[in-house]
XYZ file of C-alpha atoms in Angstrom:
683
model
C -48.439 -19.524 6.942
C -46.101 -22.173 5.828
C -42.441 -21.999 6.846
C -39.765 -24.261 5.366
C -35.950 -24.738 5.508
C -34.198 -25.608 2.210
C -30.591 -26.817 2.211
C -28.857 -26.886 -1.201
C -25.666 -28.856 -0.910
C -25.299 -30.733 -4.209
C -22.345 -28.768 -5.281
C -19.079 -29.087 -3.284
C -17.998 -25.566 -4.224
C -21.033 -23.809 -2.769
C -23.585 -24.753 -0.167
C -26.696 -22.678 0.621
C -29.427 -22.531 3.190
C -32.784 -20.626 2.797
C -35.740 -20.272 5.000
C -38.996 -19.514 3.070
C -42.175 -18.175 4.541
C -45.109 -18.331 2.112
C -42.661 -18.062 -0.840
C -40.726 -15.129 0.609
C -37.090 -15.482 1.484
C -36.613 -14.573 5.142
C -33.189 -16.138 6.062
C -30.209 -16.991 3.830
C -26.831 -18.403 4.459
C -24.066 -19.451 2.155
C -20.672 -21.175 2.385
C -17.917 -21.271 -0.201
C -15.304 -24.062 -0.209
C -12.498 -21.738 -1.098
C -13.321 -19.564 1.879
C -14.671 -21.573 4.693
C -15.645 -19.657 7.897
C -13.392 -19.768 10.921
C -15.734 -18.061 13.339
C -16.278 -20.438 16.332
C -13.216 -22.469 15.664
C -10.846 -23.073 18.638
C -7.040 -22.869 18.251
C -4.134 -23.423 20.470
C -1.961 -20.297 19.881
C 1.262 -18.693 21.051
C 1.407 -15.083 22.522
C 3.632 -13.147 20.275
C 3.433 -9.679 21.728
C 1.610 -7.950 24.652
C 0.806 -4.272 24.052
C 0.002 -2.586 27.280
C -0.951 0.702 25.559
C -3.643 -1.236 23.529
C -4.569 -3.442 26.397
C -4.260 -6.393 24.062
C -2.049 -9.217 22.947
C -1.200 -10.602 19.494
C -1.502 -14.321 19.230
C -0.219 -16.552 16.421
C -2.942 -19.221 15.996
C -1.778 -20.480 12.660
C -3.617 -17.972 10.385
C -2.072 -15.581 7.767
C -2.323 -12.752 10.254
C -1.833 -12.752 13.993
C -5.077 -12.617 16.020
C -6.034 -9.699 18.316
C -6.878 -10.665 21.761
C -8.170 -7.923 24.031
C -7.121 -8.295 27.637
C -10.764 -7.939 28.746
C -11.334 -11.211 26.839
C -8.660 -13.022 28.645
C -9.985 -15.610 31.117
C -9.466 -15.146 34.879
C -6.999 -17.966 34.923
C -4.465 -15.650 33.141
C -4.689 -12.882 35.732
C -2.932 -12.451 39.041
C -4.608 -11.583 42.360
C -3.741 -7.990 41.780
C -5.750 -7.901 38.588
C -2.763 -7.794 36.261
C -2.444 -9.953 33.210
C 0.098 -12.721 33.386
C 0.379 -13.182 29.593
C 3.951 -13.226 28.328
C 5.478 -13.591 24.834
C 5.881 -17.252 24.100
C 3.019 -18.419 26.296
C 0.521 -20.969 24.955
C -3.126 -20.070 25.303
C -6.431 -21.592 24.092
C -8.433 -19.092 22.029
C -11.618 -18.938 19.950
C -12.389 -16.839 16.801
C -15.042 -14.246 17.416
C -14.706 -12.315 14.050
C -13.371 -13.244 10.664
C -10.182 -12.086 9.183
C -10.674 -8.965 7.047
C -8.507 -7.526 4.365
C -6.893 -5.043 6.707
C -7.499 -6.602 10.186
C -6.642 -9.917 11.758
C -9.127 -12.143 13.555
C -10.678 -11.123 16.803
C -9.944 -13.693 19.579
C -11.182 -14.567 22.952
C -9.985 -17.027 25.641
C -13.640 -17.367 27.026
C -14.632 -20.528 25.091
C -18.226 -21.021 24.155
C -19.694 -24.180 22.552
C -23.149 -23.612 21.060
C -25.669 -26.430 21.085
C -29.183 -26.814 20.000
C -30.759 -25.335 23.140
C -27.749 -24.385 25.267
C -24.428 -22.565 24.999
C -21.730 -24.169 27.079
C -19.349 -21.734 28.916
C -16.355 -23.769 30.217
C -14.651 -20.954 32.075
C -17.705 -19.657 33.917
C -19.402 -21.276 36.886
C -22.726 -19.456 36.694
C -25.687 -20.328 34.282
C -28.143 -18.008 32.848
C -30.956 -17.399 30.289
C -30.635 -15.515 27.002
C -31.662 -11.825 27.137
C -33.860 -12.278 24.102
C -36.302 -14.180 26.307
C -38.054 -11.120 27.815
C -41.230 -12.815 29.216
C -40.986 -12.993 32.947
C -42.935 -16.238 33.275
C -40.761 -18.055 30.685
C -37.589 -16.786 32.414
C -38.927 -17.949 35.832
C -39.751 -21.482 34.513
C -36.390 -21.777 32.727
C -34.559 -20.674 35.835
C -36.123 -23.508 37.816
C -35.140 -26.045 35.109
C -31.525 -24.704 35.040
C -31.198 -25.278 38.782
C -32.234 -28.905 38.407
C -29.556 -29.716 35.777
C -26.346 -31.074 37.348
C -23.238 -29.311 36.089
C -19.598 -29.901 36.503
C -17.240 -27.507 38.337
C -16.165 -24.424 36.432
C -18.603 -25.164 33.620
C -21.747 -23.076 33.035
C -24.262 -22.566 30.310
C -26.830 -20.188 28.877
C -30.296 -21.246 27.613
C -30.899 -20.166 23.992
C -34.195 -18.868 22.692
C -34.616 -22.243 20.891
C -34.777 -23.909 24.355
C -37.535 -21.682 25.773
C -40.287 -24.260 25.391
C -38.201 -27.331 25.932
C -38.315 -29.890 28.761
C -35.726 -30.691 31.355
C -34.743 -33.838 29.616
C -34.050 -32.079 26.350
C -31.949 -29.431 28.011
C -29.972 -31.993 30.057
C -29.366 -34.037 26.886
C -27.895 -30.971 25.154
C -25.781 -30.227 28.131
C -24.289 -33.741 28.279
C -23.529 -33.658 24.491
C -21.592 -30.334 24.933
C -19.843 -31.494 28.037
C -18.354 -34.496 26.245
C -17.304 -32.303 23.368
C -15.420 -29.949 25.791
C -13.542 -32.914 27.339
C -12.396 -33.972 24.033
C -11.182 -30.506 23.129
C -9.153 -30.228 26.469
C -7.560 -33.632 25.749
C -6.544 -32.722 22.246
C -5.189 -29.374 23.278
C -2.914 -30.982 25.836
C -1.448 -33.399 23.216
C -1.063 -30.861 20.410
C 1.821 -28.371 19.944
C 0.870 -24.749 19.223
C -0.142 -23.175 16.923
C -2.746 -25.630 15.798
C -6.507 -26.080 15.127
C -8.127 -27.847 18.057
C -11.876 -27.708 17.245
C -13.629 -26.839 13.948
C -17.215 -25.818 13.562
C -19.744 -28.341 12.514
C -20.609 -29.136 8.868
C -22.721 -26.676 6.956
C -25.970 -28.681 7.291
C -25.577 -29.291 10.981
C -24.597 -25.676 11.673
C -27.755 -24.479 9.678
C -30.019 -26.808 11.728
C -28.354 -25.671 14.981
C -28.516 -21.959 14.422
C -31.532 -21.330 12.204
C -34.169 -24.040 13.121
C -37.132 -22.775 14.999
C -40.295 -24.636 16.236
C -42.441 -23.000 13.519
C -40.449 -24.616 10.732
C -42.787 -27.298 9.311
C -40.431 -29.031 6.841
C -36.649 -29.424 6.196
C -35.718 -30.423 2.668
C -32.206 -31.389 1.767
C -31.055 -32.176 -1.747
C -27.642 -33.921 -0.928
C -27.697 -37.497 0.594
C -24.500 -36.942 2.677
C -25.794 -33.715 4.061
C -29.147 -35.379 4.720
C -27.365 -38.071 6.778
C -25.363 -35.595 8.835
C -28.544 -33.530 9.639
C -30.514 -36.552 10.770
C -27.652 -37.775 12.884
C -27.431 -34.511 14.785
C -31.156 -34.146 15.120
C -31.371 -37.675 16.604
C -28.853 -36.707 19.216
C -30.426 -33.446 20.314
C -34.029 -33.425 19.121
C -35.291 -36.892 18.218
C -38.884 -35.751 17.865
C -38.023 -33.537 14.863
C -36.627 -36.350 12.745
C -39.947 -36.722 10.920
C -39.787 -33.250 9.285
C -36.306 -33.837 7.753
C -36.795 -35.127 4.162
C -34.506 -35.769 1.220
C -35.519 -34.019 -1.964
C -35.499 -36.476 -4.950
C -37.007 -34.289 -7.621
C -35.065 -33.487 -10.823
C -35.661 -29.805 -10.825
C -33.301 -27.647 -8.636
C -34.479 -27.147 -5.156
C -34.255 -23.348 -5.190
C -35.832 -23.116 -8.592
C -38.838 -24.913 -7.391
C -39.511 -22.151 -4.816
C -38.543 -19.242 -7.172
C -35.687 -18.218 -4.866
C -33.007 -17.345 -7.437
C -34.355 -13.902 -8.226
C -34.734 -13.079 -4.645
C -31.156 -14.169 -3.878
C -29.827 -12.067 -6.783
C -31.226 -8.982 -5.053
C -29.035 -9.550 -2.046
C -25.882 -8.878 -4.111
C -27.183 -5.548 -5.418
C -26.857 -2.200 -3.668
C -30.409 -1.136 -4.638
C -33.581 -2.767 -3.133
C -36.938 -1.698 -4.576
C -39.941 -1.255 -2.381
C -43.591 -2.016 -3.267
C -44.592 1.597 -2.882
C -42.186 2.811 -5.532
C -39.431 3.871 -3.126
C -36.016 2.142 -2.866
C -33.076 1.501 -0.577
C -29.378 2.042 -1.417
C -27.137 -0.070 0.838
C -23.414 1.003 0.796
C -20.885 -0.814 2.896
C -17.723 1.155 3.847
C -14.651 0.569 5.885
C -16.005 2.381 8.986
C -19.771 1.663 8.726
C -22.625 0.560 6.552
C -24.902 3.393 5.266
C -28.531 2.833 4.170
C -30.315 5.509 2.367
C -34.131 5.597 2.036
C -35.669 7.302 -1.046
C -39.218 7.892 -1.982
C -38.694 7.368 -5.685
C -41.897 7.085 -7.550
C -43.923 6.556 -4.395
C -46.367 9.458 -3.581
C -49.617 10.010 -1.693
C -52.169 12.556 -2.607
C -52.449 13.901 0.932
C -49.092 15.604 1.578
C -45.342 15.074 1.715
C -45.374 14.099 5.383
C -47.684 11.150 4.729
C -45.542 10.086 1.755
C -42.451 10.132 3.959
C -44.133 8.284 6.799
C -45.539 5.447 4.624
C -42.198 5.041 2.841
C -40.211 4.916 6.052
C -42.645 2.283 7.559
C -42.170 -0.008 4.574
C -38.391 0.723 4.527
C -38.097 -0.252 8.243
C -39.367 -3.783 7.708
C -37.337 -4.315 4.587
C -34.086 -3.030 6.235
C -34.476 -5.454 8.994
C -34.915 -8.313 6.455
C -31.879 -7.174 4.444
C -29.698 -7.082 7.503
C -30.489 -10.801 8.146
C -30.172 -11.836 4.498
C -26.878 -10.093 3.912
C -25.588 -10.699 7.490
C -24.403 -7.102 7.729
C -22.571 -6.351 11.062
C -20.787 -3.509 12.761
C -21.954 0.114 12.908
C -25.054 0.815 10.660
C -26.507 4.312 9.928
C -29.953 4.603 8.305
C -30.966 7.801 6.664
C -34.848 7.841 6.737
C -36.821 10.473 4.826
C -37.213 13.530 7.008
C -40.519 13.789 8.949
C -41.772 16.755 10.806
C -44.184 14.928 13.146
C -42.389 13.313 16.182
C -45.228 10.800 16.495
C -44.273 9.390 13.015
C -40.694 9.079 14.153
C -41.768 7.137 17.176
C -43.932 4.845 15.126
C -41.124 4.123 12.580
C -38.752 3.361 15.523
C -41.346 0.906 17.063
C -41.958 -0.820 13.751
C -38.203 -1.169 13.082
C -37.563 -2.569 16.548
C -40.276 -5.175 16.097
C -38.885 -6.248 12.747
C -35.343 -6.621 14.378
C -36.746 -8.979 17.069
C -36.600 -11.845 14.479
C -32.861 -11.348 14.210
C -30.507 -13.946 15.876
C -27.792 -11.454 16.167
C -27.270 -9.085 19.108
C -28.392 -5.573 18.245
C -28.109 -2.144 19.978
C -30.485 0.443 18.624
C -30.728 4.220 19.085
C -33.374 6.812 18.242
C -33.983 8.806 15.059
C -32.045 12.107 15.393
C -33.125 15.591 14.306
C -31.253 14.978 11.041
C -33.305 11.847 10.318
C -30.562 9.364 11.048
C -30.834 6.154 13.016
C -27.799 4.341 14.367
C -27.553 0.751 15.395
C -24.879 -1.856 16.131
C -25.339 -5.421 14.923
C -23.159 -8.356 15.928
C -20.947 -9.613 13.174
C -20.667 -13.332 13.255
C -19.051 -13.989 9.883
C -18.145 -12.316 6.595
C -20.958 -10.728 4.605
C -22.549 -12.479 1.706
C -20.669 -10.180 -0.720
C -17.360 -10.944 0.946
C -17.976 -14.723 0.811
C -19.094 -14.818 -2.885
C -17.249 -11.964 -4.516
C -13.531 -11.236 -5.001
C -12.066 -7.832 -5.380
C -11.899 -6.456 -8.907
C -8.226 -6.101 -9.947
C -9.100 -3.165 -12.142
C -11.009 -0.936 -9.677
C -9.817 -2.539 -6.400
C -13.218 -2.479 -4.910
C -14.012 1.198 -5.665
C -16.393 0.483 -8.471
C -14.651 2.738 -10.990
C -11.438 2.759 -12.875
C -9.211 5.536 -14.277
C -9.923 6.669 -17.819
C -7.575 5.691 -20.726
C -6.224 9.232 -21.074
C -5.539 9.500 -17.360
C -3.794 6.122 -17.182
C -1.754 6.800 -20.343
C -0.555 10.203 -18.884
C 0.370 8.607 -15.617
C 2.496 5.990 -17.448
C 4.176 8.741 -19.535
C 5.006 10.878 -16.514
C 6.765 7.775 -15.016
C 8.832 7.426 -18.184
C 9.697 11.169 -18.216
C 10.750 11.030 -14.512
C 13.278 8.402 -15.354
C 14.409 10.072 -18.585
C 15.269 13.467 -17.063
C 17.654 11.832 -14.689
C 20.032 11.579 -17.664
C 21.736 8.361 -16.418
C 19.830 5.794 -18.562
C 20.461 4.847 -22.125
C 17.189 2.946 -22.534
C 13.834 2.728 -20.714
C 11.546 -0.336 -21.285
C 7.938 0.254 -20.190
C 5.328 -2.542 -19.959
C 1.692 -1.278 -19.684
C -1.817 -2.632 -20.533
C -2.410 -3.064 -24.262
C -4.815 -0.228 -24.653
C -2.480 2.154 -22.827
C 0.473 1.058 -24.989
C -1.531 1.806 -28.083
C -2.462 5.196 -26.916
C 1.170 6.133 -26.026
C 2.540 4.976 -29.349
C -0.096 6.792 -31.271
C -1.038 9.880 -29.393
C 2.143 10.550 -27.372
C 4.697 9.683 -30.044
C 5.946 13.241 -30.488
C 6.544 13.679 -26.707
C 8.360 10.386 -26.526
C 10.548 11.209 -29.448
C 11.411 14.508 -27.905
C 12.539 12.733 -24.746
C 14.771 10.439 -26.737
C 16.440 13.274 -28.669
C 16.898 15.560 -25.638
C 18.428 12.865 -23.352
C 20.103 10.705 -26.009
C 18.157 7.532 -25.052
C 15.634 5.163 -26.414
C 12.141 4.282 -25.063
C 10.591 0.950 -25.664
C 6.857 0.556 -24.847
C 5.208 -2.941 -24.960
C 1.569 -3.876 -24.137
C 0.349 -6.753 -22.062
C -3.343 -7.569 -22.229
C -3.160 -9.539 -18.880
C -2.045 -6.484 -16.781
C -4.137 -4.605 -14.363
C -5.561 -1.500 -15.853
C -3.415 1.154 -14.057
C -0.411 -1.101 -13.511
C 2.963 -0.465 -15.225
C 6.398 -2.008 -15.122
C 9.497 -0.082 -15.749
C 13.012 -1.390 -16.683
C 15.921 0.962 -17.073
C 19.383 0.397 -18.577
C 22.119 2.688 -17.084
C 24.595 4.257 -19.497
C 28.311 3.912 -18.975
C 28.968 7.764 -18.886
C 26.158 9.750 -17.330
C 24.537 12.096 -19.904
C 24.547 14.924 -17.441
C 28.420 14.947 -17.341
C 28.563 14.801 -21.102
C 26.235 17.734 -21.316
C 28.305 19.801 -18.909
C 31.442 18.994 -20.973
C 29.806 20.177 -24.217
C 28.496 23.336 -22.663
C 31.967 24.598 -21.619
C 33.054 27.825 -23.170
C 35.003 27.312 -26.411
C 37.676 29.764 -25.342
C 38.738 27.380 -22.627
C 39.585 24.654 -25.005
C 43.295 23.723 -25.421
C 45.289 21.415 -27.592
C 48.774 20.403 -28.555
C 50.679 22.681 -30.908
C 52.004 21.032 -33.987
C 55.058 23.069 -35.018
C 58.191 22.345 -37.104
C 61.079 21.700 -34.697
C 64.816 21.189 -35.335
C 65.994 17.638 -36.058
C 68.335 17.665 -33.177
C 65.595 17.941 -30.658
C 63.574 15.047 -29.211
C 60.227 14.153 -30.640
C 57.249 15.786 -28.871
C 55.554 13.286 -26.633
C 51.833 12.716 -26.870
C 49.611 15.262 -25.296
C 48.552 12.866 -22.575
C 52.134 12.376 -21.470
C 53.794 15.774 -22.341
C 51.163 17.978 -20.719
C 50.834 17.407 -17.085
C 47.891 18.754 -15.175
C 50.187 20.840 -13.115
C 53.767 22.202 -13.277
C 56.403 23.603 -10.987
C 56.887 27.250 -10.741
C 60.282 29.024 -10.372
C 60.008 29.364 -6.738
C 59.139 25.680 -6.151
C 55.309 26.278 -5.871
C 52.711 24.340 -7.752
C 51.465 25.827 -10.978
C 47.906 24.553 -11.585
C 46.387 23.863 -14.933
C 43.116 25.455 -15.521
C 40.184 23.193 -14.370
C 38.318 21.549 -17.106
C 40.568 22.545 -20.052
C 41.608 20.097 -22.568
C 44.783 19.990 -24.712
C 45.702 22.877 -26.920
C 44.111 22.801 -30.301
C 46.308 25.307 -32.167
C 46.189 29.111 -31.850
C 44.305 31.006 -29.206
C 41.453 33.319 -30.196
C 42.817 36.744 -31.373
C 40.506 38.746 -29.093
C 39.826 37.517 -25.633
C 37.789 39.689 -23.322
C 38.932 40.221 -19.699
C 37.812 37.529 -17.304
C 38.883 34.446 -19.505
C 40.394 32.593 -16.649
C 43.961 33.813 -16.925
C 45.277 34.513 -13.457
C 47.282 37.660 -12.489
C 50.002 35.316 -11.378
C 50.417 33.897 -14.768
C 50.434 37.477 -16.262
C 53.253 38.399 -13.843
C 55.349 35.385 -14.773
C 54.927 36.246 -18.505
C 56.062 39.844 -17.887
C 59.110 38.507 -15.897
C 59.902 36.080 -18.733
C 59.954 38.840 -21.351
C 62.250 40.993 -19.168
C 64.759 38.057 -18.690
C 64.853 37.396 -22.434
C 65.648 41.018 -23.057
C 68.507 40.982 -20.585
C 69.419 44.034 -18.594
C 68.133 46.432 -21.208
C 64.487 45.538 -20.255
C 62.521 48.449 -18.732
C 61.561 48.405 -15.168
C 57.937 47.498 -14.538
C 55.492 50.239 -14.435
C 53.545 51.260 -11.378
C 50.574 49.236 -12.602
C 52.642 46.204 -13.325
C 54.360 46.424 -10.000
C 51.009 46.353 -8.288
C 49.922 43.381 -10.342
C 53.136 41.478 -9.390
C 52.681 42.095 -5.680
C 49.061 40.958 -5.757
C 49.996 37.810 -7.689
C 52.684 36.921 -5.097
C 50.225 37.382 -2.300
C 47.620 35.214 -3.947
C 47.668 31.705 -2.714
C 48.428 28.884 -5.054
C 45.667 26.296 -5.802
C 46.947 22.788 -5.729
C 45.939 20.450 -8.617
C 44.363 17.148 -8.004
C 47.089 15.513 -10.125
C 50.760 15.770 -9.174
C 53.944 14.806 -10.884
C 57.421 14.620 -9.668
C 59.664 17.476 -10.769
C 62.064 16.450 -13.488
C 65.578 17.843 -13.628
C 65.952 17.860 -17.359
C 62.376 19.190 -17.985
C 62.547 23.027 -18.459
C 59.961 25.257 -16.899
C 57.519 27.401 -18.713
C 59.565 30.470 -18.080
C 63.246 29.596 -17.803
C 66.246 31.996 -17.495
C 68.361 32.569 -20.625
C 70.562 29.607 -21.223
C 74.272 29.999 -20.633
C 76.777 28.845 -23.295
C 77.947 25.283 -22.413
C 81.512 24.705 -21.387
C 83.743 21.789 -22.123
C 83.933 20.724 -18.434
C 80.228 20.578 -18.060
C 78.490 19.614 -21.228
C 74.792 20.356 -21.152
C 72.497 17.872 -22.844
C 70.048 19.238 -25.336
C 66.886 20.236 -23.520
C 63.792 18.257 -24.193
C 61.100 19.801 -26.257
C 58.040 20.433 -24.242
C 54.597 21.351 -25.196
C 53.694 24.647 -23.566
C 50.286 25.696 -22.516
C 49.224 28.998 -23.957
C 47.174 31.212 -21.847
C 45.404 34.019 -23.519
C 46.751 36.834 -21.328
C 44.677 39.898 -20.845
C 45.929 42.866 -18.840
C 43.795 45.755 -18.060
C 44.584 48.917 -20.096
C 47.052 50.983 -18.174
C 48.480 54.375 -18.729
C 51.617 54.623 -20.937
C 54.605 53.454 -19.023
C 56.671 56.291 -17.705
C 60.344 56.266 -19.044
C 62.864 56.110 -16.300
C 65.634 58.701 -16.563
C 68.896 57.253 -17.898
C 67.402 54.216 -19.587
C 66.989 53.622 -23.152
C 63.441 53.733 -24.525
C 62.046 50.230 -24.998
C 59.042 49.388 -27.049
C 56.251 47.853 -25.054
C 55.654 44.373 -26.149
C 52.327 43.556 -27.799
C 49.768 42.551 -25.323
C 51.459 44.277 -22.439
C 49.698 47.436 -21.462
C 48.498 48.287 -24.952
C 45.391 46.282 -24.967
C 46.543 44.601 -28.202
C 46.755 40.906 -27.782
C 50.099 39.375 -28.870
C 50.096 36.578 -31.320
C 50.569 33.333 -29.422
C 52.837 31.898 -32.123
C 55.126 34.775 -31.760
C 55.277 34.359 -27.951
C 55.991 30.682 -28.424
C 58.753 31.419 -30.925
C 60.434 33.777 -28.444
C 60.447 31.069 -25.797
C 62.078 28.609 -28.171
C 64.712 31.186 -29.192
C 65.492 31.708 -25.544
C 66.008 27.949 -25.041
C 68.288 27.737 -28.174
C 70.431 30.538 -26.852
């Protein structure tokens, strides 16, 4: 069995590392220049906020999002004797990145600094030293414990022996400890001289990090295709493991390094959600926000014996492949595996045992459960950096990571509804919509009738333009507000035609003054005889001529106005006018009791301006000449009075004809009424 480490670093944009065992890819790591990993970096940050409810603090370390620092990961130096945290906003603190920044979450921080070496992990804030839990053999642990006690350490600095240092000598472990100790002193010195927030320590170069984290004693050869990376790897190996220098080689062949070992096809499978098994079954790996789900399917795989045997053999093969895919893809967090259901409990135990053995090769910390009665197995894997997909891929702007996008019809209808929502408001004269080109073509061809209906109904225009560079379901809307809201115009048009009024154009004597314009001659309100305000009907315009001949009751004429008109007719007739009937007397009393509504517009009373219903003019005398009265445009109200019984003649009074429109139900001609008013003014 031949095991090799291949480092491909000829391209600055992308650097890759692969470990091959007899032509099969067993480990893989990648780094993109546009997204360099920050896990392991040490920063000097500022505490922005301490949330006691979350038992955490938010620290500004210089990233695009504040880091999340749980109080359990705060070193003992930041706690009082009572066990309470002494962190305060504005305090400076040295932190290390434990987890990369995700799309929705900031980086996970800790104040317990750890510096990984080739064989040891330095712990500056801990005094005790220990051995990795992955070293389970009791004899190895006993031997390493004796070596650890012989290594001289500084105060408040401890370390942990890694699995790579299991078979190493005391001199090799001490050399690694000294290297890490010098590095920690440099970090402390730089932190004291640098203002927060700032980067204090950055992880090693890609080649050095690959050698530090992935190199094992069973690797027989290390091939590097980049001279600079080759120099960095040899320099690091010379400092920590000089005896391994001979296996580090520079590849000088013209053919690409990974093509020579047929790795490109195997790497391509890492980015797919489906992984085929040799038996004919397959895996479906689906990362989600909460967890990663892995589904095992039998596919074409079958055994002649029975279904139980088919499920067992497929699950055994899947267990080994799942452990391999976890390492290759560097999947972390909560992982749920849906194995094929097996009825025999012995088969479940064997699958669990095989899966646990396959996971023993993993560098990450793993917590494993048992297969439940539903065929599900749960595990938690340490997430050290972003997944391979997150490093290599960017989110699709059209589907936003969902893998699907809305159909053309759905997208076009969504854009049309946005236009319709703005149009029905009635306050815009034009709407300009910018949508993707295909959506614009669909709206202009398939929805042209609906858009034209909107334009006609709301007296507006709709402009639709297409942009080929826009995201599929994106739309931009621009509106132009009209000067007069369409809603008010519509309300004005919908008013009853019988409420319309206008100026009366009539021939007047030459001695009288010219009729002023309607806007000046007709005030919104006038003065009544008793000094009260006479309100013009709300929403009525100027008189347009004659009133309609037949006006039904309820046209807006108040009973007060009817009473004033009756009184005006009686005054014009002098003392020969009949007394009001019982019905008319009741109407007059009701009108007097009714409160007057004040108009919003007022005008000062004019002495020389006659009222609508004035008393008969007295003949002027020589001592007091009376100037000719000004001509005034009079509002004509279609008066409607309920039909009453014939007026009872009062004994001793001459019979008087009931005027038209008074008690007979026959409306009086408005021109006749106006003529009577002018005759009274002339007299």
